Coordinates of C-alpha atoms and ligand atoms in Angstrom, one line a residue:
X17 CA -4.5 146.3 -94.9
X18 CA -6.6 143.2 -95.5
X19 CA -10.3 143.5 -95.1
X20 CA -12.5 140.8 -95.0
X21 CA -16.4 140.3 -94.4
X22 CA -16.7 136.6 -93.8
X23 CA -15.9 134.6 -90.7
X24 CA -14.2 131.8 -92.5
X25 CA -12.1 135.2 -94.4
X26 CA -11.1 136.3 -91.2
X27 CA -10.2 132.9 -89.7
X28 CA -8.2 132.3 -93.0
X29 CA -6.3 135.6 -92.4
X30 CA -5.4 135.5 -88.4
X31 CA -4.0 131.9 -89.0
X32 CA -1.2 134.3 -90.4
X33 CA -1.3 137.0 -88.4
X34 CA 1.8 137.7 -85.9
X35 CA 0.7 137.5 -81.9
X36 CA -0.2 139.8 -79.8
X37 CA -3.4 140.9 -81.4
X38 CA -5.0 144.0 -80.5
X39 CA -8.3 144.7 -81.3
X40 CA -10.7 147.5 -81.8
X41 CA -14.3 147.2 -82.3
X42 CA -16.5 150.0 -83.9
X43 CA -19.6 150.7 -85.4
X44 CA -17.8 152.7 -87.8
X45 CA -18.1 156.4 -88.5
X46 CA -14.4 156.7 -87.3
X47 CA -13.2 159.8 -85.1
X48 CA -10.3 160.1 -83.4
X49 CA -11.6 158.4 -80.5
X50 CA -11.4 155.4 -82.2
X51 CA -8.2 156.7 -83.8
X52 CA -6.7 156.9 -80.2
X53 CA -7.9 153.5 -79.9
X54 CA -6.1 152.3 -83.0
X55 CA -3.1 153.7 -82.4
X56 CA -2.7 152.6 -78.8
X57 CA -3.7 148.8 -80.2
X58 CA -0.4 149.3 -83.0
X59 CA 2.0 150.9 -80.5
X60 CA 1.4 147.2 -78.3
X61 CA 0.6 144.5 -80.8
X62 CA 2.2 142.7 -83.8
X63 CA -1.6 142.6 -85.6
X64 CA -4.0 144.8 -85.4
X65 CA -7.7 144.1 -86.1
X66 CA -10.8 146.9 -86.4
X67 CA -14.3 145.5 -86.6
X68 CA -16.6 148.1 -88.2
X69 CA -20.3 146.4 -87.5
X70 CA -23.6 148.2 -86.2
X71 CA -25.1 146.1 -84.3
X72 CA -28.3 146.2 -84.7
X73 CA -29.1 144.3 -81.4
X74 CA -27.8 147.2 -79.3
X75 CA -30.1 149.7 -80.3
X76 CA -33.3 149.8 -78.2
X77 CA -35.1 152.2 -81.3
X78 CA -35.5 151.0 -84.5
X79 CA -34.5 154.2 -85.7
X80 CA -31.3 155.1 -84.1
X81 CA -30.0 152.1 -86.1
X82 CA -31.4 152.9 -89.0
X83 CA -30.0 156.5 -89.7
X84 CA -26.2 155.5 -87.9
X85 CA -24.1 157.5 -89.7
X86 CA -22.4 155.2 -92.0
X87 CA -19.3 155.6 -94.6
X88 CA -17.0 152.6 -94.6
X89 CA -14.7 154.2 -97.7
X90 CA -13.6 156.7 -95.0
X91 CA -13.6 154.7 -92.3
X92 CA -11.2 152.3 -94.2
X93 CA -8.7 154.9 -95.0
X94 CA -8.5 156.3 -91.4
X95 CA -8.0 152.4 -90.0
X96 CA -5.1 152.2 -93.0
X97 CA -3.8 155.7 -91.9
X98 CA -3.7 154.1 -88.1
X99 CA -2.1 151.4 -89.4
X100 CA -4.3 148.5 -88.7
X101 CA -3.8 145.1 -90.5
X102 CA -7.0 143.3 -90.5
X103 CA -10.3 145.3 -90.5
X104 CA -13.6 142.9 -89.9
X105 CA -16.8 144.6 -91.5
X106 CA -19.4 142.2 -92.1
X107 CA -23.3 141.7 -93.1
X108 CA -25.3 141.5 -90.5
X109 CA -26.1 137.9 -91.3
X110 CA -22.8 136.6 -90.9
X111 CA -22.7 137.4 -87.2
X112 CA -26.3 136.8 -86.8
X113 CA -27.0 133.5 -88.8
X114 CA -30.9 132.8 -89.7
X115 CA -32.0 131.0 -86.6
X116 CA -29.2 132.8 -84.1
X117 CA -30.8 132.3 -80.4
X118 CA -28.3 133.3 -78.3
X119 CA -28.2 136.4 -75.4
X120 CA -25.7 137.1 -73.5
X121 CA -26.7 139.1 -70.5
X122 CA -24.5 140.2 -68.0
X123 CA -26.0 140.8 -64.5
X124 CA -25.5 143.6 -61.9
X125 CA -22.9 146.0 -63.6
X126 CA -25.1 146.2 -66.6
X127 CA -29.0 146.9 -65.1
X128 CA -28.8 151.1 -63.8
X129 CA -27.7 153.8 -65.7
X130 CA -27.4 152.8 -69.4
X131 CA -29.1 149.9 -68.8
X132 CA -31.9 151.4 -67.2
X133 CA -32.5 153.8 -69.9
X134 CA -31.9 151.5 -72.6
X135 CA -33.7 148.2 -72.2
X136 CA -31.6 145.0 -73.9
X137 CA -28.7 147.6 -75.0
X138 CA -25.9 145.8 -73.0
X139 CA -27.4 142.1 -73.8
X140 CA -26.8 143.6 -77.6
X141 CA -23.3 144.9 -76.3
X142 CA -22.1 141.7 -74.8
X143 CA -23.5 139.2 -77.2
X144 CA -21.4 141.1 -80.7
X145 CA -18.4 141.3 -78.1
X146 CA -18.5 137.8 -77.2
X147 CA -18.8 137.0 -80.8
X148 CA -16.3 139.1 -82.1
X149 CA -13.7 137.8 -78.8
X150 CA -14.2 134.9 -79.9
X151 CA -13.5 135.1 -83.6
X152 CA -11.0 137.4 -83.2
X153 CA -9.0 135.4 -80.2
X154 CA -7.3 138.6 -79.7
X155 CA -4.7 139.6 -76.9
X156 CA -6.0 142.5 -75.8
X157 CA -9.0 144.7 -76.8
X158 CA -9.4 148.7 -76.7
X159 CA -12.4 150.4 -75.2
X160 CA -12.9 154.2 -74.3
X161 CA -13.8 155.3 -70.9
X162 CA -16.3 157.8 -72.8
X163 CA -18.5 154.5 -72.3
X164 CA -17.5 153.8 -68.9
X165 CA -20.4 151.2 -68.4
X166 CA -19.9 149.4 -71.3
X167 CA -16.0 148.8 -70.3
X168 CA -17.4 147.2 -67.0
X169 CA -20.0 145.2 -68.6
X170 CA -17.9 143.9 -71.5
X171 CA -14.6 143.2 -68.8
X172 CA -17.5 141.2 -66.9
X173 CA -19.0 139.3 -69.6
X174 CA -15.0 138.5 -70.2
X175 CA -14.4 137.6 -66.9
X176 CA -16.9 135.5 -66.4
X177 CA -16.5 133.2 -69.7
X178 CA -12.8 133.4 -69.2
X179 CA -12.1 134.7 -72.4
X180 CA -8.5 135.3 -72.7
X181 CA -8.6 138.9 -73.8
X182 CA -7.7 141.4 -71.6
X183 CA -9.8 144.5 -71.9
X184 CA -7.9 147.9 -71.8
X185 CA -9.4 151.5 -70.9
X186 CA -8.5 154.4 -73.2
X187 CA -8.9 157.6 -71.9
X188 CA -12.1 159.9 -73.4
X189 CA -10.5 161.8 -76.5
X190 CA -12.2 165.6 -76.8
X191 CA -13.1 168.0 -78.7
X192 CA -11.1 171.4 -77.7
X193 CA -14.5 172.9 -76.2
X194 CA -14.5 169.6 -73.7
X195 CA -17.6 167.9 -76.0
X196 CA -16.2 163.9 -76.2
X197 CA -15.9 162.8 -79.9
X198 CA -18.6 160.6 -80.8
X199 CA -20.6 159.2 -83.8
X200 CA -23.9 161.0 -82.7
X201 CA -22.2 164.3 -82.8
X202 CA -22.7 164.4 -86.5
X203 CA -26.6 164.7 -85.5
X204 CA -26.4 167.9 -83.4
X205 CA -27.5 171.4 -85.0
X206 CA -25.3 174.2 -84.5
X207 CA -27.4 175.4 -81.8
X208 CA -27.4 172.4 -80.2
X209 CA -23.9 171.8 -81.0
X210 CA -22.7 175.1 -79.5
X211 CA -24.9 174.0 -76.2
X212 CA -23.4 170.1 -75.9
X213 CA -19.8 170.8 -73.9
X214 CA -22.5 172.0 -70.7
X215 CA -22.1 167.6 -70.2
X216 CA -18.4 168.5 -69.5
X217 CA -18.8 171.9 -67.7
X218 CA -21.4 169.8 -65.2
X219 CA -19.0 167.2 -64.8
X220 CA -16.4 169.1 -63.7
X221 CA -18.1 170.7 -61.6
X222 CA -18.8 167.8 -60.1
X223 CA -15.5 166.6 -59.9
X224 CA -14.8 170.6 -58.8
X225 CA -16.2 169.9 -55.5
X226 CA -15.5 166.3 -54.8
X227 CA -12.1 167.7 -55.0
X228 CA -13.1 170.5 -52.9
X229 CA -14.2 167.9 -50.1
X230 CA -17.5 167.8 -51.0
X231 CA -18.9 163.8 -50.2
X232 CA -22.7 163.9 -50.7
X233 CA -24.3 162.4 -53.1
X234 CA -26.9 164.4 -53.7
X235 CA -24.4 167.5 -53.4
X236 CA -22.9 166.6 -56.1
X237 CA -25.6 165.0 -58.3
X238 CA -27.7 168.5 -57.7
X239 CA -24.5 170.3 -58.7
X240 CA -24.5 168.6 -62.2
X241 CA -28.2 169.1 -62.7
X242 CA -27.7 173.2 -61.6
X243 CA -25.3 173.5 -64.1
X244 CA -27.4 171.7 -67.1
X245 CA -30.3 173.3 -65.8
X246 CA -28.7 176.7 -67.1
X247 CA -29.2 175.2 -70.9
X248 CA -33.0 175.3 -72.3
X249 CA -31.6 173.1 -74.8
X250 CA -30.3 169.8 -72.6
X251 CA -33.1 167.5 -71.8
X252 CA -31.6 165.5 -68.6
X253 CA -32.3 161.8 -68.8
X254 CA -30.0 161.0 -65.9
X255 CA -27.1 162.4 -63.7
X256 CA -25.5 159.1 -61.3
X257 CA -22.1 160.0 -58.8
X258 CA -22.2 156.0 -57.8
X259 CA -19.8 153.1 -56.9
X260 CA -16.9 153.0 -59.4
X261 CA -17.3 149.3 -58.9
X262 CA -20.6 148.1 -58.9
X263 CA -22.5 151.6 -60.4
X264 CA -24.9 151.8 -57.3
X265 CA -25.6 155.5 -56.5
X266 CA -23.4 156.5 -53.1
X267 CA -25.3 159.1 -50.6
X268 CA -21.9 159.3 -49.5
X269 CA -18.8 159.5 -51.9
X270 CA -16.4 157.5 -49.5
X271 CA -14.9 155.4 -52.0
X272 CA -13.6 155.7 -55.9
X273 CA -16.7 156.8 -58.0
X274 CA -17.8 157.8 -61.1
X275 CA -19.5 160.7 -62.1
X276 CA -21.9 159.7 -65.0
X277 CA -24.7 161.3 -67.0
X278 CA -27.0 161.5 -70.3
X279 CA -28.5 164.4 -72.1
X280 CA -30.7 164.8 -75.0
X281 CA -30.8 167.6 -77.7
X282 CA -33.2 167.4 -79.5
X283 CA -33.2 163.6 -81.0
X284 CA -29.6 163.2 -80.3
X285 CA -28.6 161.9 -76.7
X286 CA -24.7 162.2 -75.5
X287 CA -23.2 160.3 -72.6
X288 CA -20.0 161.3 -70.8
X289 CA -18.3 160.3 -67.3
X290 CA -15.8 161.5 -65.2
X291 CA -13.8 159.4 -62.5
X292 CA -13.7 160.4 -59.0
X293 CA -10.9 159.1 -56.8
X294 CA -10.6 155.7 -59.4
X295 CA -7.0 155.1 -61.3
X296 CA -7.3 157.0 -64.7
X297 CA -7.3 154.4 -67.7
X298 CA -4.5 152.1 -68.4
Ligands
AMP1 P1 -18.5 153.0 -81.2 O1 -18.1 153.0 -82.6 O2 -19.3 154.2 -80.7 O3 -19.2 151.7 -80.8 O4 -17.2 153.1 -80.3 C1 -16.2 152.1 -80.5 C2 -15.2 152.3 -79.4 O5 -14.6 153.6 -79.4 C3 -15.7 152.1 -78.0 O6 -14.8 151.4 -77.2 C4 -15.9 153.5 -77.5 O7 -15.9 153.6 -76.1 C5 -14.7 154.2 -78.1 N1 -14.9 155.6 -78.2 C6 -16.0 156.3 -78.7 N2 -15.9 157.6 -78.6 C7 -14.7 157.8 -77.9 C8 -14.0 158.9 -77.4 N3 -14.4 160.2 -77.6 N4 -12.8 158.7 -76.8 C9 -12.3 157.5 -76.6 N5 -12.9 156.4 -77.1 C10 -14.1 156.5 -77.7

């Protein structure tokens, strides 16, 4: 496994590197979501390339960014233990040059939900990815449906540019209580740690009635708030059942949908999703 920190490094290595590439991009503090990710990218492609980069353009607080777990020793060995050729971690200047201008803002799939709640998060989301598309020319590229909205924003932004790199859905990866891996976890106290899997009991409840005929909205949006209502220690930011294809809250679930919200403990806040009615991931 090769890792490189410079552009003209990584440009130098994929000239190389045997086609398809799959890629994986991460902010590093690996789990075995991005594991999942990783090995799904070497079962289907002759190279396989990780970024680890936190992009500091995706956080909307200064401070989320600045205490992101970081360990890029251990993040290294689990990419070699997933068997990925070509890891990409570079200084923040070298995707940002002094003088960088550039935004790339993707429109209606981006602005409720996450966007919403966390002003200029996607425009930091889909500027890195079209960077690192770019740079990376891959194949194909891995995302988990434990971001559902970032998926649809970054397959737009791809879309759109008509970047040739096919953007493929991984299903969530959990912990055995239901709580989805993520880098944040690491934040939780015990007590709040022992109260987190309510995201997946409310969300399955949800999905519980839809699939009990239940096809209001606010039916099943109020059954996801009962259930985290029942734990002093989630603050709700948001609970969506909306469009599976444009996001748009449905009053009446009459077409594939997803089943979305956000929680805070304390100073950590969790996402999760769950489809209703939509093909699970590729
Ligand atoms: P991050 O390092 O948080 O930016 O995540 C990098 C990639 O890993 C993104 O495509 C995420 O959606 C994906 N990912 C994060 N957590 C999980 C999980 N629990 N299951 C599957 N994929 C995940």
């Amino acid at each position: 496994m090769r890792v490189v920190r410079t552009r003209a490094a990584l440009r130098e290595a994929l000239a190389t590197s045997p086609r398809p590439i799959g890629l994986v991009t991460t902010m590093g503090w690996l789990h075995d979501g991005h594991r999942a990710l990783m090995a799904r990218a070497r079962a289907e492609n002759g190279t396989v390339v990780a970024t680890i980069f936190v992009n500091p353009r995706q956080f909307n607080v200064a401070t989320d960014y600045s205490k992101y777990p970081r360990n890029e020793a251990r993040d290294l060995a689990i990419c070699e233990g997933e068997g990925v050729d070509l890891v990409f971690a570079p200084e923040v200047d070298e995707i940002y040059p002094p003088g960088f201008d550039t935004t790339v803002s993707v429109g209606a799939v981006a602005q409720p939900l996450e966007g919403a709640a966390r002003p200029g998060h996607f425009d930091g989301v889909a500027t890195v990815v079209a960077i690192l598309f770019d740079r990376v020319g891959a194949d194909r590229a891995y995302f988990g449906q434990k971001d559902g909205q970032q998926v649809m924003v970054i397959a737009q932004m791809a879309r759109d540019l008509a970047i040739g790199t096919r953007v493929v859905t991984c299903p969530t990866v959990r912990e055995p209580d239901g709580l989805a891996l993520s880098s944040r976890n690491v934040h939780l106290s015990s007590a709040e740690r022992a109260a987190a899997p309510v995201l997946r009991r409310a969300l399955l409840a949800a999905h519980g009635a839809w699939h009990g005929g239940e096809r209001s909205g606010d039916a099943l949006r109020g059954r996801m708030r009962d259930l985290l209502a029942e734990e002093p220690l989630a603050d709700v930011e948001y609970v969506s059942v909306a469009d599976a294809a444009t996001l748009q809250e449905l009053e009446v679930v009459d077409r594939p949908a997803l089943a979305s919200l956000a929680v805070r403990f304390g100073t950590t806040r969790l996402i999760d999703n769950e489809p209703m009615g939509q093909p699970t991931p590729d």
